[in-house]
Amino acid sequence: MKAAMLRSVIRRSTTSSAATNTCLSSRGFSSESAPERKVAILGAAGGIGQPLSLLMKLNPLVSRLALYDIAGTPGVAADVSHINTRSEVKGYAADEQLGQALEGSDVVIIPAGVPRKPGMTRDDLFKINAGIVKSLCEAIAKYCPNALVNMISNPVNSTVPIAAEVFKSHGVYDEKRLFGVTTLDVVRAKTFYAGKANVNVADVNVPVIGGHAGVTILPLFSQASPRANLSDEDIKALTKRTQDGGTEVVEAKAGKGSATLSMAYAGAIFADACLKGLNGVPDVVECSYVQSTVTELPFFASKVDEEIEDNKKDTKISMLAYTIKVTSARYRKAPTGNTSVQE
């Protein structure tokens, strides 16, 4: 299939007719001329990394694509580089080439680490992936401290705070440039809601807040659009399925994999939002796990406005604050005002 056809499919399947100032306001990749942007993918030879590399190669906002992994990346890079799109692709392998992969990066996406297997908890993942994330973030702090970091490696609830502490220890931490990618929770919530409500999934918006593990995932189906007359039991079932979406895939693959393709799609959507923010596109809003004052928790997933001034000094991100009340198994939001951080 030609790249243009693939991009057309992506745009058709992701374009939303909802207002732009919503949780998933913009889905299709921009086709307008754009400045030079380098994206680095750390863990590019893995189950998420390979399809994510493909999707980022299709994104016209990317001019340079750096693919890094401990092994296997030259082959992935050679394969992806044959696609006739804008970006120049280079593959890097082993520790000694990590710096080259990162230098000059505007966005760094981290899907590196081991995937979930049957019976594994996110605590089990933490014991393995924490060290991987720590070493990668140390390199980011050294070679591209101003990059926007998109954390996919699980457990996101833990790997994002680890990254924050690493950046703090190197004196380069900027909470407005570190994002836990929770977009897959939103993608799942939209899909499941559309099926139950019998509406066009392309028109659906569902805010998902909280965290990125089990019951910390809070899809606000009562705030979904278009509105549907769903029962409390329906809402409860949809919430449960969204929270258990990762386990559903692990079990369906019978222990031979986890959610790689849908995660790559979600990662590409969020990275696209970051690139648009860097390029000055207004009203680009996604849900993300970020440092927050919305609750007493230091990190919380909520709507993030990807309005980023690209002078490496000034960054603006606005988060919509929520208070959550649980009533008859429905999650309802009550706006408590906007909290803006501007440097």
Coordinates of C-alpha atoms in Angstrom, one line a residue:
M1 CA 0.0 0.0 0.0
K2 CA 1.4 3.4 -0.9
A3 CA 2.2 5.8 1.9
A4 CA -0.3 8.4 0.6
M5 CA -3.1 5.7 0.8
L6 CA -2.0 4.8 4.3
R7 CA -2.1 8.5 5.4
S8 CA -5.5 8.8 3.8
V9 CA -6.8 5.9 5.8
I10 CA -5.4 7.3 9.0
R11 CA -7.0 10.7 8.4
R12 CA -10.4 9.2 7.5
S13 CA -10.4 7.0 10.6
T14 CA -9.2 9.6 13.0
T15 CA -10.8 12.9 11.9
S16 CA -13.3 14.2 14.4
S17 CA -16.1 16.6 13.7
A18 CA -16.3 17.8 17.3
A19 CA -15.2 21.2 18.5
T20 CA -11.4 21.6 18.7
N21 CA -11.4 22.5 22.4
T22 CA -12.1 18.9 23.5
C23 CA -10.1 16.1 24.9
L24 CA -9.4 14.7 21.4
S25 CA -9.8 17.7 19.3
S26 CA -7.5 16.8 16.4
R27 CA -6.8 13.4 15.1
G28 CA -5.5 13.6 11.5
F29 CA -1.8 14.3 10.8
S30 CA -1.3 17.8 9.4
S31 CA -0.3 18.0 5.8
E32 CA 0.7 21.7 5.8
S33 CA 4.4 22.7 5.3
A34 CA 6.2 22.5 8.7
P35 CA 9.5 23.4 10.2
E36 CA 12.3 20.9 10.6
R37 CA 11.6 18.5 13.5
K38 CA 13.6 15.5 14.8
V39 CA 11.8 12.7 16.6
A40 CA 13.7 10.0 18.4
I41 CA 12.1 6.6 19.3
L42 CA 13.9 4.7 22.1
G43 CA 12.9 1.1 21.8
A44 CA 12.3 1.2 18.1
A45 CA 12.9 -2.5 17.4
G46 CA 10.3 -3.7 19.9
G47 CA 6.7 -4.7 19.5
I48 CA 5.5 -1.1 20.0
G49 CA 8.5 0.5 18.5
Q50 CA 8.3 -0.9 15.1
P51 CA 4.7 0.0 14.2
L52 CA 5.3 3.4 16.0
S53 CA 8.3 3.9 13.7
L54 CA 6.1 3.3 10.7
L55 CA 3.4 5.7 11.8
M56 CA 5.9 8.4 12.6
K57 CA 7.5 7.9 9.2
L58 CA 4.1 8.7 7.7
N59 CA 3.8 11.9 9.7
P60 CA 4.7 14.9 7.5
L61 CA 5.6 17.0 10.5
V62 CA 8.7 14.8 11.1
S63 CA 11.8 15.7 9.1
R64 CA 14.3 13.5 10.8
L65 CA 13.5 10.2 12.5
A66 CA 16.0 8.5 14.8
L67 CA 15.4 4.9 15.7
Y68 CA 17.3 3.5 18.7
D69 CA 17.3 0.2 20.5
I70 CA 19.9 -2.1 22.0
A71 CA 19.8 -4.3 18.9
G72 CA 17.9 -4.8 15.6
T73 CA 17.5 -1.1 14.8
P74 CA 19.5 -0.9 11.6
G75 CA 17.1 -3.4 10.0
V76 CA 14.0 -1.5 11.2
A77 CA 15.5 1.8 10.0
A78 CA 16.4 0.4 6.6
D79 CA 12.9 -1.0 6.2
V80 CA 11.1 2.1 7.2
S81 CA 13.5 4.4 5.3
H82 CA 12.2 3.0 2.0
I83 CA 8.8 4.7 2.5
N84 CA 8.5 7.7 0.3
T85 CA 7.7 10.3 2.9
R86 CA 9.4 13.5 4.1
S87 CA 11.6 12.3 7.0
E88 CA 15.1 11.0 6.8
V89 CA 15.6 7.9 8.9
K90 CA 18.6 6.7 10.7
G91 CA 19.0 3.7 13.0
Y92 CA 21.2 3.5 16.1
A93 CA 22.1 0.5 18.2
A94 CA 23.9 -0.1 21.5
D95 CA 24.8 2.3 24.3
E96 CA 27.5 4.1 22.4
Q97 CA 25.1 5.3 19.7
L98 CA 22.4 6.6 22.1
G99 CA 23.8 10.1 22.2
Q100 CA 23.8 10.4 18.4
A101 CA 20.2 9.3 18.3
L102 CA 19.2 11.9 20.8
E103 CA 21.2 14.9 19.8
G104 CA 18.9 17.7 18.3
S105 CA 15.7 15.9 19.1
D106 CA 12.5 17.9 19.5
V107 CA 10.4 15.0 20.7
V108 CA 11.6 11.7 22.3
I109 CA 9.2 8.8 22.5
I110 CA 10.1 6.0 24.9
P111 CA 8.4 2.6 24.3
A112 CA 11.5 0.8 25.6
G113 CA 11.2 -2.0 28.1
V114 CA 9.6 -5.4 28.5
P115 CA 5.8 -5.9 27.7
R116 CA 3.3 -7.3 30.1
K117 CA 2.8 -11.1 30.1
P118 CA 0.0 -13.2 31.6
G119 CA 0.1 -12.9 35.4
M120 CA 2.4 -9.9 35.5
T121 CA 1.4 -6.9 37.5
R122 CA 2.6 -3.4 36.8
D123 CA 4.8 -3.8 39.9
D124 CA 6.5 -6.7 38.2
L125 CA 7.0 -4.4 35.1
F126 CA 8.4 -1.7 37.4
K127 CA 11.2 -3.9 38.7
I128 CA 12.5 -4.4 35.1
N129 CA 11.6 -1.2 33.3
A130 CA 12.6 1.3 36.0
G131 CA 16.3 0.8 35.3
I132 CA 15.8 1.0 31.6
V133 CA 13.9 4.3 31.9
K134 CA 16.4 5.7 34.3
S135 CA 19.4 5.1 31.9
L136 CA 17.5 6.5 28.9
C137 CA 16.4 9.6 30.8
E138 CA 20.0 10.3 31.9
A139 CA 21.0 10.3 28.3
I140 CA 18.1 12.6 27.4
A141 CA 19.2 15.0 30.1
K142 CA 22.7 15.1 28.6
Y143 CA 22.0 15.2 24.9
C144 CA 18.6 16.8 24.4
P145 CA 17.4 18.3 27.7
N146 CA 14.8 20.6 26.0
A147 CA 13.0 17.8 24.1
L148 CA 9.4 16.9 24.8
V149 CA 9.5 13.4 26.4
N150 CA 6.6 11.1 25.7
M151 CA 6.7 8.2 28.2
I152 CA 5.1 5.0 27.0
S153 CA 7.1 2.5 29.0
N154 CA 4.9 0.9 31.7
P155 CA 4.0 1.3 34.4
V156 CA 3.5 4.9 33.4
N157 CA 2.3 5.8 36.9
S158 CA 5.9 5.0 38.0
T159 CA 8.1 5.7 35.0
V160 CA 7.0 9.3 34.7
P161 CA 8.0 10.2 38.3
I162 CA 11.3 8.3 37.8
A163 CA 12.0 10.4 34.7
A164 CA 11.2 13.5 36.6
E165 CA 13.6 12.6 39.4
V166 CA 16.4 11.9 36.9
F167 CA 15.9 15.2 35.2
K168 CA 15.9 17.0 38.6
S169 CA 19.1 15.4 39.5
H170 CA 20.7 16.8 36.3
G171 CA 19.2 20.2 36.8
V172 CA 17.1 20.1 33.6
Y173 CA 13.6 19.2 34.8
D174 CA 10.8 21.0 33.2
E175 CA 7.4 19.6 34.2
K176 CA 5.9 21.1 31.1
R177 CA 8.0 18.9 28.8
L178 CA 7.4 15.5 30.4
F179 CA 4.3 13.5 29.5
G180 CA 3.0 10.1 30.4
V181 CA 1.2 8.8 27.3
T182 CA -2.3 7.7 28.4
T183 CA -3.9 8.1 25.0
L184 CA -4.6 4.4 24.6
D185 CA -7.0 4.7 27.5
V186 CA -8.8 7.4 25.6
V187 CA -8.7 5.4 22.3
R188 CA -10.2 2.4 24.1
A189 CA -12.9 4.5 25.8
K190 CA -13.9 6.1 22.6
T191 CA -14.1 2.7 20.8
F192 CA -16.1 1.0 23.6
Y193 CA -18.5 3.9 24.0
A194 CA -19.2 4.2 20.3
G195 CA -20.1 0.5 20.2
K196 CA -22.4 0.6 23.1
A197 CA -24.0 4.0 22.2
N198 CA -24.2 3.0 18.5
V199 CA -22.7 6.2 17.3
N200 CA -19.9 7.0 14.8
V201 CA -16.6 6.5 16.6
A202 CA -15.0 9.4 14.7
D203 CA -17.4 11.8 16.4
V204 CA -16.8 10.5 19.9
N205 CA -14.9 12.3 22.6
V206 CA -14.3 10.8 26.1
P207 CA -12.0 12.5 28.7
V208 CA -10.0 10.0 30.6
I209 CA -8.3 11.2 33.8
G210 CA -6.5 9.8 36.8
G211 CA -3.7 7.4 36.0
H212 CA -2.7 4.6 33.6
A213 CA -3.2 1.4 35.6
G214 CA -6.4 -0.5 36.5
V215 CA -8.8 1.4 38.7
T216 CA -6.7 4.6 38.5
I217 CA -8.0 4.9 34.9
L218 CA -11.1 7.1 35.1
P219 CA -13.0 7.5 31.8
L220 CA -15.7 10.2 32.2
F221 CA -18.4 8.5 30.1
S222 CA -21.0 10.8 31.7
Q223 CA -19.2 13.6 29.9
A224 CA -18.8 11.8 26.6
S225 CA -20.0 13.3 23.4
P226 CA -22.3 12.8 21.5
R227 CA -24.5 12.1 24.5
A228 CA -26.2 8.8 24.8
N229 CA -28.8 7.5 27.2
L230 CA -26.7 4.8 28.8
S231 CA -27.7 3.1 32.1
D232 CA -25.6 3.1 35.2
E233 CA -24.9 -0.6 34.5
D234 CA -23.6 0.3 31.0
I235 CA -21.4 3.0 32.3
K236 CA -20.0 0.7 35.0
A237 CA -19.3 -2.1 32.4
L238 CA -17.6 0.4 30.0
T239 CA -15.5 1.8 32.8
K240 CA -14.4 -1.7 33.8
R241 CA -13.6 -2.7 30.2
T242 CA -11.5 0.4 29.7
Q243 CA -9.6 -0.2 32.9
D244 CA -8.9 -3.8 31.9
G245 CA -8.2 -3.2 28.3
G246 CA -4.5 -4.1 28.5
T247 CA -5.3 -7.4 30.3
E248 CA -8.0 -8.2 27.6
V249 CA -5.3 -8.0 24.9
V250 CA -2.7 -9.9 26.9
E251 CA -5.1 -12.8 27.5
A252 CA -6.3 -12.7 23.9
K253 CA -2.8 -13.1 22.7
A254 CA -2.4 -16.1 25.0
G255 CA 0.8 -14.8 26.6
K256 CA 2.5 -14.1 23.3
G257 CA 2.3 -10.3 23.4
S258 CA 0.5 -7.3 24.8
A259 CA -1.2 -4.2 23.3
T260 CA 1.5 -3.2 20.7
L261 CA -0.4 -2.1 17.6
S262 CA -3.1 0.0 19.4
M263 CA -0.4 1.4 21.7
A264 CA 1.7 2.4 18.7
Y265 CA -1.3 4.2 17.2
A266 CA -2.0 6.0 20.4
G267 CA 1.6 7.0 20.8
A268 CA 1.7 8.4 17.3
I269 CA -1.4 10.4 18.0
F270 CA 0.1 12.0 21.1
A271 CA 3.4 12.6 19.4
D272 CA 1.6 14.3 16.5
A273 CA -0.1 16.6 19.1
C274 CA 3.3 17.5 20.6
L275 CA 4.7 18.4 17.1
K276 CA 1.7 20.5 16.4
G277 CA 2.1 22.3 19.7
L278 CA 5.8 23.0 18.9
N279 CA 4.7 24.4 15.5
G280 CA 2.2 26.8 17.1
V281 CA -1.0 25.0 16.1
P282 CA -3.7 26.3 18.5
D283 CA -6.3 24.3 20.5
V284 CA -4.4 21.0 20.4
V285 CA -5.7 19.1 23.4
E286 CA -4.9 15.6 24.6
C287 CA -5.2 13.8 27.9
S288 CA -1.8 13.0 29.5
Y289 CA -0.2 11.9 32.8
V290 CA 1.7 15.0 34.0
Q291 CA 2.8 16.8 37.1
S292 CA -0.3 18.4 38.4
T293 CA -2.0 20.4 41.1
V294 CA -5.4 19.2 40.2
T295 CA -5.4 16.8 43.2
E296 CA -3.2 16.1 46.1
L297 CA -1.3 13.6 44.0
P298 CA 1.9 14.9 42.4
F299 CA 1.0 13.4 39.0
F300 CA -2.4 13.1 37.4
A301 CA -3.8 12.5 34.0
S302 CA -6.0 15.2 32.7
K303 CA -6.5 17.4 29.6
V304 CA -3.3 19.1 28.5
D305 CA -3.2 22.0 26.0
E306 CA -0.2 21.4 23.8
E307 CA 0.5 25.1 23.3
I308 CA 4.3 25.1 23.4
E309 CA 6.4 28.1 22.5
D310 CA 9.5 26.8 20.7
N311 CA 12.2 29.0 22.0
K312 CA 13.5 26.3 24.4
K313 CA 12.7 28.7 27.3
D314 CA 9.1 29.7 27.3
T315 CA 6.5 26.9 27.6
K316 CA 2.8 27.2 28.3
I317 CA 0.6 24.3 29.2
S318 CA -2.9 24.7 30.6
M319 CA -4.6 21.9 32.4
L320 CA -8.3 21.7 33.1
A321 CA -8.9 20.9 36.8
Y322 CA -11.5 18.5 37.9
T323 CA -13.1 17.3 41.1
I324 CA -14.5 13.8 40.8
K325 CA -17.6 12.5 42.5
V326 CA -18.8 8.9 42.2
T327 CA -22.5 8.7 42.0
S328 CA -24.3 5.5 40.9
A329 CA -21.2 4.2 39.3
R330 CA -21.0 7.4 37.1
Y331 CA -18.0 9.6 37.1
R332 CA -19.1 13.2 37.0
K333 CA -16.8 16.2 36.7
A334 CA -17.2 19.6 38.2
P335 CA -14.9 22.3 36.9
T336 CA -12.9 24.0 39.6
G337 CA -11.2 26.5 37.4
N338 CA -8.2 26.5 35.1
T339 CA -4.7 26.2 36.5
S340 CA -2.1 27.7 34.1
V341 CA 1.6 27.4 34.3
Q342 CA 3.7 29.8 32.3
E343 CA 7.4 30.4 32.5

